[in-house]
Coordinates of N, CA, C and O in Angstrom, one line a residue:
G22 N -8.9 6.0 1.9 CA -7.6 5.5 1.4 C -7.1 5.7 2.7 O -7.7 7.3 3.6
F23 N -6.2 5.1 3.2 CA -5.4 5.9 4.6 C -4.8 6.1 4.2 O -3.9 6.5 3.6
T24 N -3.9 7.5 5.4 CA -3.2 7.9 5.6 C -1.4 6.8 5.9 O -1.9 6.0 6.5
S25 N -0.3 7.8 5.4 CA 0.5 7.2 6.1 C 0.5 6.9 7.7 O 1.0 6.3 8.0
K26 N 0.0 7.7 7.9 CA 0.0 8.6 9.5 C -0.9 6.9 10.0 O -0.3 6.2 10.7
E27 N -1.6 7.0 9.4 CA -2.9 6.1 10.2 C -2.6 4.5 10.0 O -2.6 3.8 10.5
M28 N -1.9 4.1 8.4 CA -1.0 2.9 7.9 C 0.4 2.5 9.0 O 0.1 1.6 9.7
A29 N 0.7 3.4 9.2 CA 2.0 3.4 10.4 C 1.2 3.0 11.6 O 1.5 1.8 12.2
A30 N 0.4 3.4 12.1 CA -0.4 3.0 13.2 C -1.4 1.5 13.2 O -1.0 1.2 14.5
E31 N -1.9 1.3 12.0 CA -2.2 0.0 12.2 C -1.4 -0.9 11.9 O -1.5 -2.2 12.7
L32 N 0.0 -0.5 11.1 CA 0.7 -1.9 11.1 C 1.6 -2.2 12.3 O 2.9 -2.6 12.1
H33 N 1.8 -0.9 13.1 CA 3.2 -0.4 14.4 C 4.3 -0.6 13.3 O 4.8 -1.3 13.9
I34 N 4.7 0.3 12.2 CA 5.7 0.9 12.0 C 5.5 2.4 11.8 O 4.4 2.9 11.9
S35 N 7.4 2.4 11.4 CA 6.9 4.1 11.6 C 6.5 4.9 10.0 O 6.2 4.2 9.3
E36 N 5.7 5.8 10.4 CA 5.1 6.7 9.2 C 6.5 7.1 8.0 O 5.8 6.7 6.9
R37 N 7.8 6.6 8.3 CA 8.3 7.1 7.3 C 8.8 5.6 6.5 O 9.1 5.2 5.0
T38 N 8.8 4.4 7.4 CA 8.7 3.5 6.9 C 7.6 3.4 5.4 O 7.9 2.5 4.8
V39 N 6.3 3.6 6.3 CA 4.9 3.5 4.9 C 5.4 3.8 4.1 O 5.6 3.8 2.6
E40 N 5.8 5.6 4.2 CA 6.3 5.9 3.2 C 7.3 5.6 1.9 O 7.7 5.4 1.0
M41 N 8.4 5.1 2.9 CA 9.3 4.1 1.7 C 8.7 2.8 1.0 O 9.3 2.9 0.3
Y42 N 7.8 2.5 1.6 CA 7.2 1.2 1.0 C 6.4 1.9 -0.3 O 6.3 1.5 -1.3
Y43 N 6.0 3.1 0.1 CA 4.7 3.7 -1.3 C 5.8 4.6 -2.4 O 5.7 4.0 -3.7
S44 N 7.1 4.5 -1.6 CA 8.5 4.7 -2.7 C 8.7 3.6 -3.7 O 9.3 3.6 -5.0
H45 N 9.4 2.7 -3.4 CA 9.5 1.2 -3.6 C 8.0 0.7 -5.2 O 8.6 0.1 -6.0
I46 N 6.8 0.9 -4.3 CA 5.5 0.1 -5.3 C 6.0 1.6 -6.4 O 5.5 1.0 -7.1
R47 N 6.0 2.7 -6.1 CA 6.1 3.5 -7.3 C 7.1 3.4 -8.6 O 6.7 3.3 -9.3
S48 N 8.2 3.2 -7.7 CA 8.4 3.2 -8.4 C 9.2 1.7 -9.4 O 8.8 1.3 -11.1
K49 N 8.3 0.5 -9.0 CA 8.5 -0.9 -9.8 C 7.1 -0.7 -10.4 O 7.0 -1.1 -11.1
L50 N 6.0 0.2 -10.0 CA 5.3 0.5 -10.9 C 5.2 1.7 -12.1 O 4.2 1.1 -13.1
G51 N 6.2 2.3 -11.8 CA 6.4 2.8 -12.8 C 5.4 4.2 -13.3 O 5.1 4.9 -14.2
V52 N 4.8 4.6 -11.5 CA 3.9 6.3 -11.9 C 4.7 6.5 -10.7 O 5.6 7.1 -10.1
S53 N 3.5 8.2 -10.2 CA 4.0 9.2 -9.6 C 3.7 9.2 -8.5 O 4.3 10.7 -7.8
N54 N 2.5 8.7 -7.9 CA 1.6 9.6 -6.8 C 0.9 7.9 -6.9 O 0.9 6.7 -7.1
R55 N 0.3 7.9 -5.3 CA -0.6 6.9 -5.1 C -1.3 6.8 -5.3 O -2.5 5.9 -6.1
Q56 N -2.5 7.4 -6.2 CA -3.6 7.0 -6.8 C -3.0 6.8 -8.2 O -3.7 5.9 -8.7
E57 N -2.7 6.9 -8.7 CA -2.2 6.3 -9.9 C -1.7 4.7 -9.6 O -0.9 3.7 -10.3
A58 N -0.7 4.8 -8.8 CA -0.1 3.7 -7.7 C -1.4 2.3 -8.1 O -1.7 1.2 -8.6
I59 N -2.9 3.0 -7.1 CA -3.6 2.0 -6.9 C -4.6 1.9 -8.0 O -4.9 0.3 -8.1
A60 N -4.2 2.9 -8.8 CA -5.1 2.9 -10.0 C -4.4 1.9 -11.1 O -4.9 0.6 -11.7
K61 N -2.7 2.0 -10.8 CA -2.3 0.9 -12.4 C -1.8 -0.8 -11.3 O -2.5 -2.0 -11.7
A62 N -2.1 -0.8 -9.4 CA -2.6 -2.3 -9.0 C -3.6 -3.1 -9.7 O -3.5 -4.1 -9.5
I63 N -4.6 -2.0 -9.4 CA -5.7 -2.5 -9.5 C -5.7 -3.1 -11.0 O -5.9 -4.4 -11.8
E64 N -5.3 -2.5 -12.3 CA -5.2 -2.8 -13.8 C -4.6 -4.2 -13.9 O -5.0 -5.1 -14.6
C65 N -3.4 -3.8 -12.6 CA -2.8 -5.1 -13.1 C -2.6 -6.3 -12.0 O -2.5 -7.8 -12.3
G66 N -4.1 -5.9 -11.4 CA -4.6 -7.2 -11.4 C -3.8 -7.8 -9.8 O -4.1 -8.9 -8.9
L67 N -3.1 -6.8 -9.1 CA -2.8 -7.3 -8.1 C -3.1 -6.5 -6.6 O -3.4 -7.2 -5.4
I68 N -4.0 -5.6 -6.7 CA -5.3 -5.1 -6.1 C -6.2 -5.7 -6.1 O -6.7 -5.0 -7.3
R69 N -7.4 -6.3 -5.6 CA -8.9 -5.7 -6.1 C -9.9 -4.8 -5.2 O -9.8 -4.4 -4.4
R70 N -10.6 -4.3 -6.1 CA -10.6 -2.7 -5.7 C -12.4 -3.0 -4.5 O -12.6 -2.2 -3.8
D71 N -13.0 -4.1 -5.2 CA -14.0 -4.7 -3.9 C -13.0 -5.2 -2.6 O -14.2 -5.4 -2.0
V72 N -12.6 -5.1 -2.3 CA -11.5 -5.8 -1.4 C -10.8 -4.7 -0.8 O -9.7 -3.9 -1.2
L73 N -11.3 -4.2 0.6 CA -10.4 -2.9 1.2 C -9.7 -3.2 2.0 O -10.4 -4.5 3.1
P74 N -8.7 -3.1 2.8 CA -8.1 -3.4 4.0 C -8.4 -3.0 4.8 O -8.6 -1.9 4.8
T75 N -9.1 -4.1 5.7 CA -9.6 -3.8 6.9 C -8.9 -4.2 8.0 O -9.3 -4.3 9.5
S76 N -7.3 -5.0 7.9 CA -6.7 -5.2 9.1 C -5.3 -5.2 8.9 O -4.9 -5.1 7.7
S77 N -4.7 -5.2 9.6 CA -3.0 -5.4 9.5 C -2.5 -6.5 8.6 O -1.8 -6.5 7.4
R78 N -3.8 -7.7 8.7 CA -2.7 -8.8 7.9 C -2.9 -8.5 6.8 O -2.1 -8.8 5.4
V79 N -4.2 -7.4 6.4 CA -4.3 -7.8 4.5 C -3.4 -6.1 4.1 O -2.9 -6.7 3.2
M80 N -3.3 -5.4 5.2 CA -2.6 -4.1 4.5 C -0.9 -5.0 4.1 O -0.6 -5.0 3.1
R81 N -0.4 -5.6 5.6 CA 1.0 -6.3 5.2 C 0.7 -6.6 3.9 O 1.8 -7.0 2.9
R82 N 0.0 -7.9 3.6 CA 0.1 -8.8 2.4 C -0.3 -8.2 1.1 O 0.7 -8.2 0.4
Q83 N -0.7 -6.7 1.0 CA -0.8 -5.8 -0.4 C 0.1 -5.5 -0.5 O 1.1 -5.4 -1.2
I84 N 1.0 -5.3 0.8 CA 2.2 -4.4 0.8 C 3.3 -5.3 -0.2 O 4.0 -5.1 -0.8
R85 N 3.2 -6.7 0.3 CA 4.4 -7.5 0.3 C 3.9 -7.4 -1.1 O 5.3 -7.9 -2.0
R86 N 3.3 -8.0 -2.0 CA 2.8 -8.1 -3.0 C 3.4 -7.4 -4.1 O 4.2 -7.9 -4.8
A87 N 3.3 -5.7 -3.4 CA 3.7 -4.6 -4.2 C 5.4 -4.8 -4.6 O 6.3 -4.1 -5.5
R88 N 6.4 -4.9 -3.8 CA 7.4 -4.6 -3.5 C 8.4 -5.9 -4.4 O 8.3 -7.2 -5.2

């Protein structure tokens, strides 16, 4: 996966913003870390394992879905 720094650079946002998004995602999914968040999101059908974010547009869409 991408680090917060890599995502921030790709999305042209601050690293802190990425961390805040992850905080909200973890809270809404009821998990405590990124690995659990990803597993839960796959389990709930929010993201597909076979589709990896390859562009800013895809990453933004996945972040918005988790809000």
